[in-house]
Amino acid sequence: MAPVDSSAGARSLEQLVFTTEMGVIVAVLCFTVFLFVSEVVRIDLAALLVLVMLGILSYAPGLSRLADVTHLFDGFASNAVISIIAVMIVGAGLDKTGIMNRVAATILRYGGSTEARVMPIVSGTVGIISSFLQNVGAAALFLPVVSRISARAGIPMSRLLMPMGFCAILGGTMTMVGSSPLILLNDLIVTANEGLAPEYQMPPFGLFSVTPIGLALLTSGILYFLLLGRWVLPGRDTLVSTSAGKGMSTYLQRVYGLTASVFEVDVPAKSSLVGMQLADINLENNLYIISTFYRGKVSMVQVLTAEIEAPCRLAVIGDETTVQRFAEAHGLRLRPELDVFAEPFASTNAGIAEIVIPPDSNIIGKSPRELLLRKTYGLSLLAIHRGEETLSHVETEEHAPTAIGLVKFRAGDMLVAHVSWERLARLKRDRDFVVVTSDFPQEELRPHKLGWALCFFAISLAMILFTDVRLSLCLLTGAVGMLLSKVLNMDEAYRAVGWNTVFLLACLIPLGQAVQNTGTAAWLAQQIVLLLDGWPVLALQIGIALLSTAFSLVMSNVGATVLLVPLAVSIAVAAGADPALFALTVAISTSNSFIIPTHQVNALIMGPAGYKVSDFVLSGGIMTLLFLLVSLTMLNLIF
């Protein structure tokens, strides 16, 4: 396209004079970027330092517009910050019911446990959800899911959270309610139309007008991490630690000669095991059957005198060679991985624990079979370590197999047992036992509260989608509902909030306001307009996209949209271009915020994954260029 004269648009803008206040703000911005990139101090401390600097500088003569010191801390009460606090509480409430466990199990069941399969499923799901729910809300809800997937599949969270977070941001461009800039756009268009000639009047955008653009962006984001993830994603170990991990397995093998792996076997109807007692099978085969699946129901073994009924499946703890030999001897099928037992025996739900019997315990002198240990306490006893001796079903070079179900307990016995973490947490309150194992998820799930949690989540979602109530109030409604219905208690709610994220965002909000209030943003925009004077329409559009991207990194995307949409419309009219296209370019491009963790979603995932700013610079830098390429291509193809 031939160059067009946009000088009329440039001349129509009132010339702004660069002031001392603007110079100070530019210097503070440069200092902030330096702190973020160099990480000489923690990023949340850097944000707090910038907040204090703005406040102190505002008392200097001639710099009163840097910040209104009476409202310096209003960022802590901002809509964005309160929304993040509320959505973290809502997400923790849903997780407390165990539903996020089920979501994680479903993803692993259908997606496998490899990064290349799990990542696109998680990222794509979050992207679609964020097209209707604010992107930070979608990301916060899936944080517990990713945490559990990381623990079960052995994939570091740092390999999953950044793709999920970026796709949450990208998903917000799929509908006109997916992000704040797109929600604002139609209102800004109505205002802009008041000053436009009839031929330049812009129609409002429909709910799904931007869907092709958003889908292309989301798809490109997933493909980017699939193809380049091994190079651009950090590989530092941020796995959720549990006692069922490799370290515990090595420890059990070294100290007790035990193997803690759980296997799943199919027992056919005519198997020789039918009618045999579980205790006899365990002793004869040097293994431990801890659960059965019969007639479509998973049941933890309650009494070892129970008999096998078939066809069924068994969950067996033992050495792989021993279990294979057991399966071959009785015509069983050994499955390559857990299927029906995957959820109850996931490392986030259960594992191996060490428990000591104190001198005043009431179980001294009684055997596991007398106590119905499995039924009463949820303990699948694998071994008893007594003095220098280890008693277990397993035959070792030092010890013959022992029927430990008949061994009477003594004071000081160390019990090694497979147990659910929920039962182990309860056992810590029982004076008959001293739980030695401490490295396990000590959370009390409340599945009976699932109905209340889903109810208040649905209320929040309905308020967001179908009312004009502020986002923060919608989310707080759900959070307070979960607290009142005792899905969570207040202490758990406090622990659910990532306060480093809260301080990072709250402290940076005044900086964004200062950029706008001092006229620095308008002056920078004007310099760009003058620089683009006389350029072709496509170059002007690219310039607007770049300007929107840059502004979204240092101020809120809402502020950037409000500032730049009228400017973009003026430039388009002066250049003879479509003003609606330029306005939409701004609203889309203000979501292009990946290079530094100033976006709410990036701030949210930074702590749990252990990311550094340099990680965002590398991965986000490439994503930023890809976003510009895909969005500008789709904008011009569709509109």
XYZ file of C-alpha atoms in Angstrom:
639
model
C 0.000 0.000 0.000
C 1.272 3.485 -0.859
C 2.285 5.795 1.973
C -0.477 8.054 3.280
C -0.177 11.299 5.113
C -0.956 10.970 8.802
C 0.468 14.374 9.615
C -3.014 15.758 10.125
C -3.485 13.325 12.989
C -0.118 14.269 14.424
C -0.776 17.999 14.123
C -4.238 17.631 15.665
C -2.670 16.569 18.933
C -1.786 19.332 21.354
C 1.977 19.435 21.647
C 3.104 18.301 25.082
C 6.195 19.678 26.770
C 8.573 17.257 28.469
C 8.573 18.212 32.162
C 10.761 17.433 35.148
C 8.062 15.123 36.501
C 8.119 13.163 33.242
C 11.888 12.849 33.462
C 11.671 11.523 37.025
C 9.028 8.966 36.018
C 11.129 7.780 33.076
C 14.096 7.392 35.457
C 11.939 5.439 37.950
C 10.703 3.202 35.128
C 14.264 2.473 34.019
C 15.276 1.764 37.631
C 12.295 -0.599 38.037
C 13.191 -2.526 34.880
C 16.798 -2.759 36.124
C 15.650 -4.199 39.474
C 13.374 -6.704 37.752
C 15.928 -7.904 35.229
C 18.976 -7.943 37.532
C 17.038 -9.402 40.499
C 19.502 -7.875 42.947
C 16.574 -7.992 45.376
C 13.417 -10.096 45.354
C 10.911 -8.853 42.794
C 8.183 -8.154 45.378
C 10.703 -6.225 47.484
C 11.710 -4.305 44.342
C 8.070 -3.319 43.799
C 7.798 -2.212 47.437
C 10.966 -0.136 47.040
C 9.523 1.575 43.958
C 6.318 2.372 45.877
C 8.311 3.983 48.709
C 10.436 5.957 46.205
C 7.326 7.351 44.515
C 5.876 8.395 47.857
C 9.047 10.132 49.073
C 9.730 11.824 45.718
C 6.183 13.229 45.720
C 7.137 15.461 48.653
C 9.920 17.102 46.614
C 9.124 20.574 45.191
C 7.586 20.361 41.717
C 6.947 16.607 41.895
C 3.592 16.547 43.647
C 1.880 14.836 40.686
C 4.062 11.739 40.902
C 1.699 10.238 43.445
C -1.121 11.418 45.676
C 0.365 10.362 49.010
C -3.087 10.229 50.594
C -3.959 7.476 48.097
C -0.504 5.934 47.727
C -1.615 2.576 49.113
C -4.922 2.399 47.257
C -3.395 -0.340 45.095
C -3.932 -2.771 47.971
C -7.668 -2.118 47.669
C -7.765 -2.065 43.879
C -10.206 -4.167 41.894
C -7.343 -6.238 40.450
C -5.691 -7.044 43.781
C -8.939 -7.849 45.606
C -9.951 -10.039 42.632
C -6.713 -12.011 42.901
C -7.122 -12.501 46.667
C -10.719 -13.649 46.206
C -10.000 -16.002 43.328
C -7.152 -17.636 45.273
C -9.577 -18.319 48.122
C -12.227 -19.647 45.721
C -9.637 -21.901 44.074
C -8.450 -23.175 47.464
C -12.053 -23.892 48.431
C -12.637 -25.988 45.329
C -9.344 -27.791 45.910
C -10.316 -28.517 49.512
C -13.291 -30.583 48.325
C -10.998 -32.835 46.285
C -12.503 -31.852 42.926
C -9.163 -30.555 41.637
C -7.716 -33.968 42.442
C -10.298 -35.494 40.135
C -9.574 -32.976 37.394
C -5.857 -33.766 37.633
C -6.567 -37.514 37.573
C -8.803 -37.120 34.509
C -6.152 -35.140 32.639
C -3.504 -37.733 33.440
C -5.813 -40.608 32.516
C -6.636 -39.258 29.059
C -3.517 -37.203 28.409
C -0.870 -39.524 29.795
C 1.920 -38.379 32.063
C 4.361 -36.836 29.579
C 4.948 -33.116 29.302
C 4.190 -33.097 25.559
C 0.692 -34.475 26.220
C -0.191 -32.876 29.553
C 0.893 -29.327 28.676
C -1.438 -28.724 25.676
C -4.415 -30.224 27.515
C -3.911 -28.042 30.599
C -3.026 -24.909 28.621
C -5.841 -25.341 26.114
C -8.404 -25.939 28.854
C -7.322 -22.864 30.807
C -7.293 -20.802 27.595
C -10.891 -21.728 26.791
C -12.037 -21.078 30.374
C -10.346 -17.663 30.384
C -12.350 -16.627 27.333
C -15.356 -16.277 29.657
C -13.743 -16.040 33.098
C -11.069 -13.388 33.709
C -7.681 -14.887 32.831
C -6.235 -14.524 36.334
C -9.259 -16.399 37.697
C -8.803 -19.272 35.267
C -5.094 -19.495 36.062
C -5.674 -19.404 39.830
C -8.280 -22.165 39.655
C -5.863 -24.446 37.795
C -2.879 -23.824 40.059
C -3.852 -26.725 42.384
C -4.475 -28.963 39.367
C -1.021 -28.279 37.931
C 0.527 -28.811 41.363
C -1.024 -32.249 41.643
C -0.174 -33.195 38.058
C 3.419 -32.155 38.725
C 3.614 -34.439 41.761
C 1.989 -37.417 40.060
C 3.650 -37.243 36.660
C 7.067 -36.098 37.868
C 6.996 -32.982 35.669
C 8.474 -29.825 37.279
C 5.876 -27.094 37.764
C 8.227 -24.689 35.979
C 7.581 -26.681 32.790
C 3.800 -26.400 33.089
C 2.858 -23.115 34.765
C 4.302 -20.710 32.198
C 2.483 -22.340 29.242
C -0.687 -22.400 31.342
C -0.296 -18.740 32.356
C 0.523 -17.504 28.860
C -2.433 -19.436 27.403
C -4.714 -17.950 30.070
C -3.700 -14.501 28.807
C -4.112 -15.568 25.175
C -7.501 -17.126 25.899
C -8.735 -13.755 27.132
C -8.665 -12.532 23.519
C -11.230 -15.118 22.357
C -14.372 -13.218 23.361
C -15.314 -9.629 24.119
C -15.704 -10.504 27.814
C -12.400 -12.372 28.158
C -10.233 -9.405 29.157
C -10.778 -5.944 30.597
C -9.554 -4.060 27.475
C -12.032 -5.907 25.255
C -14.835 -5.333 27.762
C -14.049 -1.584 27.659
C -13.678 -1.359 23.899
C -17.330 -0.955 22.908
C -17.812 1.839 25.487
C -14.748 3.630 24.115
C -16.086 3.205 20.578
C -19.401 4.839 21.546
C -17.494 7.815 22.967
C -15.220 8.071 19.927
C -18.166 7.965 17.502
C -19.458 11.250 18.917
C -16.596 13.114 17.255
C -16.432 11.183 13.972
C -17.945 11.894 10.595
C -20.733 9.502 9.478
C -18.435 7.600 7.106
C -16.084 6.769 9.995
C -18.735 5.683 12.514
C -17.746 2.362 14.133
C -20.292 -0.395 14.897
C -19.896 -2.211 18.230
C -18.202 -5.600 18.240
C -20.236 -8.738 18.971
C -19.359 -11.240 21.701
C -17.550 -13.593 19.301
C -16.202 -11.027 16.821
C -12.638 -11.647 18.021
C -12.906 -15.432 18.398
C -10.917 -16.322 15.228
C -8.091 -14.031 16.400
C -8.119 -15.460 19.909
C -8.186 -19.057 18.651
C -5.213 -18.382 16.381
C -3.299 -16.795 19.285
C -4.125 -19.644 21.675
C -3.149 -22.272 19.098
C 0.109 -20.490 18.314
C 0.918 -20.290 22.043
C 0.404 -24.032 22.550
C 2.436 -24.893 19.438
C 5.189 -22.510 20.559
C 5.699 -24.371 23.821
C 5.288 -27.783 22.199
C 7.986 -27.065 19.622
C 10.343 -24.801 21.574
C 9.465 -25.579 25.185
C 12.533 -27.708 25.831
C 14.733 -24.680 25.112
C 12.709 -21.718 26.395
C 11.211 -23.171 29.578
C 13.320 -23.420 32.749
C 13.909 -26.958 33.936
C 14.501 -26.278 37.624
C 12.947 -28.814 39.934
C 9.752 -27.476 41.487
C 8.045 -30.796 42.026
C 5.621 -31.075 44.904
C 7.420 -33.173 47.481
C 5.743 -36.254 48.961
C 6.960 -39.203 50.928
C 6.047 -41.531 48.108
C 8.696 -40.078 45.867
C 11.899 -41.653 44.669
C 13.779 -40.532 47.766
C 11.422 -42.411 50.067
C 11.526 -45.537 47.885
C 15.336 -45.563 48.036
C 15.222 -45.047 51.800
C 12.813 -47.959 52.342
C 14.914 -50.270 50.208
C 18.119 -49.313 52.021
C 16.798 -49.376 55.597
C 14.080 -52.036 55.544
C 14.689 -53.955 52.324
C 11.181 -52.970 51.150
C 9.883 -51.796 47.777
C 7.084 -49.240 47.915
C 5.825 -49.483 44.333
C 2.118 -50.160 43.775
C 1.086 -52.467 40.908
C -2.306 -53.310 39.429
C -3.171 -56.885 38.368
C -6.283 -58.407 36.764
C -7.629 -61.580 38.347
C -9.730 -63.699 35.903
C -12.834 -65.564 37.036
C -11.103 -68.971 36.982
C -7.928 -67.903 38.762
C -6.474 -70.184 41.429
C -6.625 -67.205 43.820
C -10.425 -67.311 44.026
C -11.493 -68.202 47.572
C -8.046 -67.681 49.081
C -7.572 -65.366 52.054
C -5.601 -62.176 51.461
C -3.319 -62.807 54.450
C -2.297 -66.207 53.065
C -1.640 -64.770 49.595
C 0.525 -62.004 51.061
C 2.631 -64.391 53.136
C 3.069 -67.027 50.439
C 4.065 -64.541 47.726
C 6.105 -61.973 49.700
C 3.845 -59.060 48.754
C 0.968 -57.013 50.161
C -2.516 -56.620 48.654
C -3.919 -53.274 49.808
C -7.010 -52.730 47.657
C -9.472 -54.537 45.404
C -11.656 -53.507 42.472
C -14.751 -55.700 42.245
C -18.055 -55.081 40.474
C -17.056 -51.552 39.525
C -16.078 -50.433 43.019
C -12.642 -49.731 44.501
C -12.399 -50.941 48.119
C -9.464 -50.614 50.478
C -8.705 -53.958 52.107
C -10.394 -53.821 55.499
C -9.762 -57.332 56.851
C -6.945 -59.604 55.691
C -9.054 -62.706 56.348
C -11.316 -61.670 53.457
C -11.374 -63.984 50.437
C -10.716 -63.177 46.770
C -13.744 -62.910 44.493
C -13.251 -62.686 40.730
C -13.111 -61.288 38.136
C -11.463 -58.411 39.956
C -8.344 -56.291 40.122
C -5.837 -56.057 42.939
C -3.547 -53.251 44.051
C -0.324 -54.896 45.183
C 2.770 -53.513 46.908
C 5.970 -55.426 46.260
C 9.103 -55.819 44.211
C 8.352 -55.743 40.477
C 10.055 -59.107 39.886
C 8.099 -60.657 42.746
C 4.796 -59.279 41.467
C 5.537 -60.503 37.926
C 6.315 -63.979 39.275
C 3.077 -63.884 41.293
C 1.072 -62.875 38.206
C 2.578 -65.616 36.024
C 2.011 -68.301 38.671
C -1.700 -67.525 38.980
C -2.528 -66.492 35.413
C -2.951 -62.795 36.227
C -2.424 -59.817 33.962
C 0.049 -57.234 35.270
C -0.932 -53.796 33.966
C 1.893 -51.480 32.829
C 0.507 -48.628 34.957
C -2.226 -47.956 37.491
C -5.707 -47.559 36.052
C -8.620 -47.859 38.481
C -6.202 -47.410 41.394
C -4.469 -44.343 39.919
C -6.458 -41.845 41.986
C -6.456 -43.450 45.476
C -2.760 -44.365 45.269
C -1.461 -41.218 43.617
C 1.515 -39.787 45.496
C -0.545 -36.713 46.357
C -3.120 -38.894 48.128
C -1.219 -41.752 49.759
C 2.231 -43.193 50.391
C 4.538 -44.894 52.864
C 4.815 -43.634 56.441
C 6.866 -44.487 59.523
C 5.028 -44.625 62.852
C 6.385 -45.390 66.343
C 4.448 -47.040 69.176
C 5.059 -45.031 72.397
C 5.445 -46.726 75.826
C 1.945 -45.768 77.011
C 0.132 -46.881 73.847
C -3.041 -48.919 74.270
C -2.154 -51.180 71.338
C 0.911 -52.725 73.043
C 0.455 -56.497 73.345
C -2.098 -56.635 70.540
C -1.562 -57.874 66.974
C -2.583 -56.073 63.756
C -5.204 -58.739 63.121
C -6.711 -58.311 66.611
C -6.858 -54.540 66.134
C -8.190 -54.775 62.562
C -5.382 -52.296 61.860
C -6.403 -51.592 58.268
C -10.075 -51.091 59.073
C -9.573 -49.151 62.299
C -6.608 -46.927 61.450
C -6.262 -47.121 57.653
C -2.771 -48.633 57.932
C -1.622 -51.309 55.483
C 1.252 -52.695 57.530
C 4.322 -53.559 55.435
C 6.928 -54.096 58.159
C 7.720 -53.846 61.855
C 11.230 -52.657 62.717
C 12.146 -53.892 66.196
C 15.630 -53.230 67.529
C 18.003 -54.408 64.787
C 15.405 -56.669 63.172
C 12.846 -55.969 60.433
C 9.754 -58.218 60.282
C 7.822 -58.286 57.019
C 6.211 -60.492 54.374
C 9.259 -59.875 52.188
C 12.005 -62.491 52.209
C 15.501 -60.986 52.346
C 19.013 -62.365 52.723
C 18.919 -61.603 56.438
C 15.319 -62.448 57.301
C 12.705 -65.067 56.440
C 9.167 -63.854 55.676
C 7.025 -63.265 58.775
C 3.264 -63.293 59.269
C 3.329 -59.775 60.704
C -0.447 -59.736 61.065
C -0.023 -62.060 64.054
C 2.942 -60.269 65.682
C 2.049 -58.531 68.957
C 3.161 -54.902 69.164
C 5.806 -53.729 71.644
C 6.766 -50.273 72.865
C 9.252 -48.667 70.510
C 8.204 -50.684 67.452
C 8.621 -48.738 64.209
C 5.696 -49.499 61.907
C 6.183 -49.062 58.147
C 2.783 -48.774 56.495
C 1.023 -47.619 53.374
C -1.614 -45.047 54.296
C -3.635 -42.222 52.812
C -2.316 -38.814 53.806
C -5.744 -37.851 55.121
C -5.770 -40.817 57.522
C -2.150 -40.138 58.517
C -2.988 -36.536 59.390
C -5.760 -37.838 61.665
C -3.406 -40.418 63.168
C -1.097 -37.593 64.332
C -3.794 -36.697 66.864
C -3.992 -40.269 68.219
C -1.932 -40.733 71.429
C -1.407 -44.436 70.648
C 0.961 -43.518 67.806
C 3.817 -41.121 67.117
C 3.947 -40.249 63.421
C 7.585 -39.887 62.376
C 6.931 -39.028 58.723
C 6.447 -35.294 58.290
C 7.011 -34.732 54.562
C 3.474 -35.337 53.348
C 0.511 -33.131 52.323
C -1.114 -32.537 55.689
C -4.405 -31.301 54.384
C -7.848 -32.330 55.444
C -10.061 -32.728 52.385
C -13.770 -32.038 52.753
C -15.529 -33.870 49.903
C -18.844 -33.491 51.753
C -18.577 -29.734 51.102
C -18.386 -30.135 47.322
C -21.986 -29.035 46.818
C -21.467 -25.790 48.751
C -18.198 -25.052 46.948
C -19.712 -25.577 43.482
C -22.784 -23.563 44.467
C -20.828 -20.470 45.484
C -18.442 -20.829 42.547
C -21.470 -20.920 40.209
C -22.934 -17.834 41.925
C -19.676 -15.920 41.387
C -19.467 -17.030 37.765
C -23.079 -16.070 37.070
C -22.530 -12.631 38.614
C -19.448 -12.109 36.440
C -21.162 -13.151 33.209
C -24.663 -11.770 33.652
C -24.421 -8.687 35.883
C -22.537 -5.398 35.959
C -21.251 -5.989 39.500
C -17.515 -5.323 39.855
C -15.342 -8.378 39.301
C -13.771 -8.165 42.758
C -17.173 -8.130 44.468
C -18.381 -11.079 42.355
C -15.379 -13.169 43.381
C -15.520 -12.063 47.014
C -19.143 -13.211 47.116
C -18.006 -16.725 46.250
C -15.087 -16.555 48.677
C -17.221 -15.373 51.610
C -19.840 -18.005 50.780
C -17.221 -20.742 51.008
C -16.030 -19.382 54.351
C -19.549 -19.165 55.777
C -20.373 -22.695 54.620
C -17.076 -23.907 56.172
C -15.597 -25.196 52.933
C -12.562 -23.295 54.253
C -11.831 -21.660 57.578
C -10.262 -18.212 57.862
C -6.771 -19.509 58.635
C -6.859 -21.688 55.525
C -8.056 -18.715 53.485
C -5.122 -16.612 54.692
C -2.702 -19.419 53.779
C -4.282 -19.746 50.320
C -3.367 -16.184 49.346
C -0.023 -15.652 47.629
C 0.953 -12.478 49.441
C 4.068 -11.969 47.307
C 1.763 -11.683 44.289
C -0.505 -9.254 46.144
C 2.381 -6.971 47.149
C 3.935 -7.087 43.673
C 0.765 -5.903 41.956
C -0.408 -3.479 44.656
C 2.959 -1.715 44.754
C 3.210 -1.353 40.973
C -0.271 0.126 40.486
C 0.802 3.636 41.697
C 3.682 3.561 39.199
C 1.244 2.936 36.350
C -0.966 5.748 37.614
C 2.043 8.073 37.804
C 2.981 7.278 34.201
C -0.507 8.395 33.188
C -1.122 11.278 35.629
C 2.142 13.093 34.905
C 1.438 13.012 31.170
C 4.433 10.718 30.542
C 2.280 8.172 28.708
C 0.637 10.845 26.543
C 4.022 12.415 25.754
C 5.509 9.043 24.760
C 2.460 8.306 22.617
C 2.778 11.671 20.920
C 6.445 11.070 20.112
C 5.522 7.753 18.507
C 2.784 9.429 16.451
C 5.237 12.063 15.236
C 7.750 9.340 14.433
C 5.149 7.461 12.368
C 4.088 10.598 10.493
C 3.663 9.750 6.799
C 4.123 5.990 7.148
C 1.919 3.415 5.316
C -1.285 2.257 7.019
C 0.161 -1.177 7.897
C 3.227 0.463 9.452
C 0.943 2.739 11.482
C -1.003 -0.283 12.710
C 2.221 -2.075 13.666
C 3.358 1.051 15.491
C 0.082 1.186 17.425
C 0.431 -2.498 18.328
C 4.003 -1.998 19.550
C 3.008 1.078 21.552
C 0.108 -0.825 23.176
C 2.422 -3.714 24.039
C 5.004 -1.418 25.619
C 2.408 0.518 27.632
C 0.845 -2.693 28.986
C 4.200 -3.591 30.566
C 4.439 -0.431 32.676
C 0.802 0.419 33.373
C -2.506 -1.425 33.619
C -3.868 -2.738 30.337
C -7.085 -0.891 31.127
C -5.214 2.419 31.460
C -3.273 1.728 28.268
C -6.491 0.960 26.392
C -8.281 4.081 27.622
C -5.288 6.223 26.654
C -4.498 4.694 23.271
C -7.884 3.872 21.691
C -8.796 7.557 21.066
C -5.270 8.138 19.759
C -5.466 5.124 17.444
C -8.862 6.240 16.116
C -7.483 9.717 15.342
C -4.489 8.251 13.495
C -6.717 5.893 11.482
C -9.061 8.685 10.416
C -6.159 10.919 9.404
C -4.598 8.051 7.419
C -7.838 7.012 5.750
C -7.782 3.625 7.498
C -10.516 1.754 9.354
C -10.717 3.276 12.876
C -12.469 0.170 14.249
C -9.522 -1.965 13.142
C -7.041 0.342 14.859
C -9.143 0.466 18.046
C -9.334 -3.342 18.130
C -5.582 -3.530 17.527
C -5.067 -1.586 20.759
C -7.509 -3.722 22.768
C -5.900 -6.965 21.559
C -2.297 -5.785 21.861
C -2.643 -4.654 25.477
C -2.901 -8.378 26.305
C 0.577 -8.874 24.825
C 2.224 -8.753 28.242
C 4.728 -11.580 28.646
C 8.230 -10.105 28.948
C 8.171 -9.145 32.642
C 5.866 -10.413 35.426
C 3.769 -7.262 35.746
C 0.635 -8.900 34.328
C -1.580 -10.371 37.060
C -1.300 -13.909 35.669
C 2.493 -13.758 35.388
C 2.742 -12.450 38.946
C 0.469 -15.264 40.112
C 2.554 -18.120 38.671
C 5.980 -16.679 39.445
C 6.200 -17.823 43.064
C 4.817 -21.393 42.829
C 7.049 -22.221 39.837
C 10.141 -20.456 41.170
C 10.505 -18.366 38.013
C 13.018 -15.564 37.642
C 12.479 -12.426 35.595
C 15.065 -13.721 33.112
C 12.767 -16.700 32.443
C 10.012 -14.315 31.366
C 12.426 -12.244 29.291
C 13.474 -15.330 27.310
C 10.150 -17.150 26.918
C 8.030 -13.999 26.945
C 10.230 -12.161 24.452
C 9.651 -14.778 21.769
C 5.957 -15.028 22.714
C 5.611 -11.246 22.339
C 6.955 -11.325 18.773
C 4.752 -14.322 17.927
C 1.716 -12.531 19.384
C 2.368 -9.460 17.238
C 2.808 -11.534 14.082
C -0.285 -13.702 14.584
C -2.592 -10.946 15.872
C -1.755 -8.433 13.140
C -2.098 -11.107 10.448
C -5.484 -12.263 11.744
C -6.754 -8.713 12.333
C -6.117 -7.828 8.696
C -7.477 -11.125 7.379
C -10.720 -10.954 9.397
C -11.361 -7.198 9.324
